[in-house]
Amino acid sequence: MNPDTACSTDQWSLLTSAPSTSQLAGVLGGFLITAIALLFDRNTREGVHTLALFSCAVLVLMLDSFVFSLITGTQVPEDGDRRAVCAVAWTQGISATGMLAAGTTALFGGLAWMLASHVVNKFPDQADDDQDTRAYCFLAVLGSWLTFTAALSMTLVMSETAIDYLTFMYAGRSASWAIGAVIGATAVVVLVDLRLVAVRSLRLRRSLVNPAESTQLAMRSIRLATVSMLVLAILASALAGSASRIPDEWLAAPHVGVVIASIITGFVLPTIVSTAICYSVPSTG
């Protein structure tokens, strides 16, 4: 399969990677359903918000699996307008990548809350010495750093996908300003996420080791992350589902509205979700 038929950029094909990515999204969604079943027995405030976060993440990942399966079915003709077909696939692919990023970050964000809630509930009774204290503190902040790692990885994946999308859509024309904007935004987001997680993890650790302080977990922007993910699910699935109905001339030009909508669903909204989740990692008020 030559690069043109495979809709490739930089020796990477969106079409050939779509089947395995679809399976990955489905597996992550199935794992979240199991996690939701475990949370039904928890009546705490943290459990309720984590349940809401996981529920939206399941929707996002299941829709994402379906969109990637649509891309899998794309057939690029040997002759005819290959560019229009590939443009549809790339428009669907950047939205699907954004949904995968948001769902994956939400998975680890909810896992962080589950670990921190377990530590806060067990810590006062079972931390009898310094070694136990260090172990519980490590477990409490581990989920936060797992969340940052997921956010970092997914932000880089979204950034690379957005650059590949712009490179394909503006083939033969200069889009260096847009690519530069994506790279700059990626660097800012990564640094902001790192600071948020580092500061909030330190606060939680200090609260746990201070016997005079009662640790109360603060939810912060977990509701914003949940609502943003629901909005992302609606917009990304609508764009991916209607991409094949977009006029060919809008894709060939390309139309600025199509590009902006794709960048919003494939990079901007997922970034808001991941940053909100990093701001919501377990910490004190």
mmCIF file with all atom_site columns, N, CA and C in Angstrom, residues 51 57 60 67 115 135 149 199 219 236:
data_model
loop_
_atom_site.group_PDB
_atom_site.id
_atom_site.type_symbol
_atom_site.label_atom_id
_atom_site.label_alt_id
_atom_site.label_comp_id
_atom_site.label_asym_id
_atom_site.label_entity_id
_atom_site.label_seq_id
_atom_site.pdbx_PDB_ins_code
_atom_site.Cartn_x
_atom_site.Cartn_y
_atom_site.Cartn_z
_atom_site.occupancy
_atom_site.B_iso_or_equiv
_atom_site.pdbx_formal_charge
_atom_site.auth_seq_id
_atom_site.auth_comp_id
_atom_site.auth_asym_id
_atom_site.auth_atom_id
_atom_site.pdbx_PDB_model_num
ATOM 1  N N  . LEU A 1 51  ? -17.759 8.553  40.113 1.00 0.00 ? 51  LEU A N  1
ATOM 2  C CA . LEU A 1 51  ? -18.724 7.779  39.339 1.00 0.00 ? 51  LEU A CA 1
ATOM 3  C C  . LEU A 1 51  ? -19.214 8.577  38.132 1.00 0.00 ? 51  LEU A C  1
ATOM 4  N N  . ALA A 1 57  ? -16.613 9.161  30.836 1.00 0.00 ? 57  ALA A N  1
ATOM 5  C CA . ALA A 1 57  ? -15.468 8.566  30.155 1.00 0.00 ? 57  ALA A CA 1
ATOM 6  C C  . ALA A 1 57  ? -15.873 7.314  29.380 1.00 0.00 ? 57  ALA A C  1
ATOM 7  N N  . VAL A 1 60  ? -17.470 8.492  26.156 1.00 0.00 ? 60  VAL A N  1
ATOM 8  C CA . VAL A 1 60  ? -16.459 9.016  25.238 1.00 0.00 ? 60  VAL A CA 1
ATOM 9  C C  . VAL A 1 60  ? -15.670 7.879  24.590 1.00 0.00 ? 60  VAL A C  1
ATOM 10 N N  . VAL A 1 67  ? -15.928 5.459  16.227 1.00 0.00 ? 67  VAL A N  1
ATOM 11 C CA . VAL A 1 67  ? -15.378 6.358  15.200 1.00 0.00 ? 67  VAL A CA 1
ATOM 12 C C  . VAL A 1 67  ? -14.132 5.750  14.563 1.00 0.00 ? 67  VAL A C  1
ATOM 13 N N  . LEU A 1 115 ? -7.649  5.768  44.886 1.00 0.00 ? 115 LEU A N  1
ATOM 14 C CA . LEU A 1 115 ? -6.495  5.492  45.736 1.00 0.00 ? 115 LEU A CA 1
ATOM 15 C C  . LEU A 1 115 ? -6.433  6.462  46.908 1.00 0.00 ? 115 LEU A C  1
ATOM 16 N N  . ALA A 1 135 ? 4.409   4.675  53.296 1.00 0.00 ? 135 ALA A N  1
ATOM 17 C CA . ALA A 1 135 ? 3.738   3.807  52.332 1.00 0.00 ? 135 ALA A CA 1
ATOM 18 C C  . ALA A 1 135 ? 2.378   4.380  51.925 1.00 0.00 ? 135 ALA A C  1
ATOM 19 N N  . THR A 1 149 ? 1.104   11.583 34.111 1.00 0.00 ? 149 THR A N  1
ATOM 20 C CA . THR A 1 149 ? 1.756   10.819 33.038 1.00 0.00 ? 149 THR A CA 1
ATOM 21 C C  . THR A 1 149 ? 0.790   10.565 31.889 1.00 0.00 ? 149 THR A C  1
ATOM 22 N N  . VAL A 1 199 ? 2.045   20.654 43.019 1.00 0.00 ? 199 VAL A N  1
ATOM 23 C CA . VAL A 1 199 ? 1.597   21.446 44.168 1.00 0.00 ? 199 VAL A CA 1
ATOM 24 C C  . VAL A 1 199 ? 0.528   20.717 44.959 1.00 0.00 ? 199 VAL A C  1
ATOM 25 N N  . MET A 1 219 ? -12.520 18.710 45.740 1.00 0.00 ? 219 MET A N  1
ATOM 26 C CA . MET A 1 219 ? -12.842 18.218 44.405 1.00 0.00 ? 219 MET A CA 1
ATOM 27 C C  . MET A 1 219 ? -12.342 19.156 43.298 1.00 0.00 ? 219 MET A C  1
ATOM 28 N N  . ALA A 1 236 ? -17.496 15.956 19.088 1.00 0.00 ? 236 ALA A N  1
ATOM 29 C CA . ALA A 1 236 ? -16.567 15.124 18.322 1.00 0.00 ? 236 ALA A CA 1
ATOM 30 C C  . ALA A 1 236 ? -17.300 14.050 17.540 1.00 0.00 ? 236 ALA A C  1
#
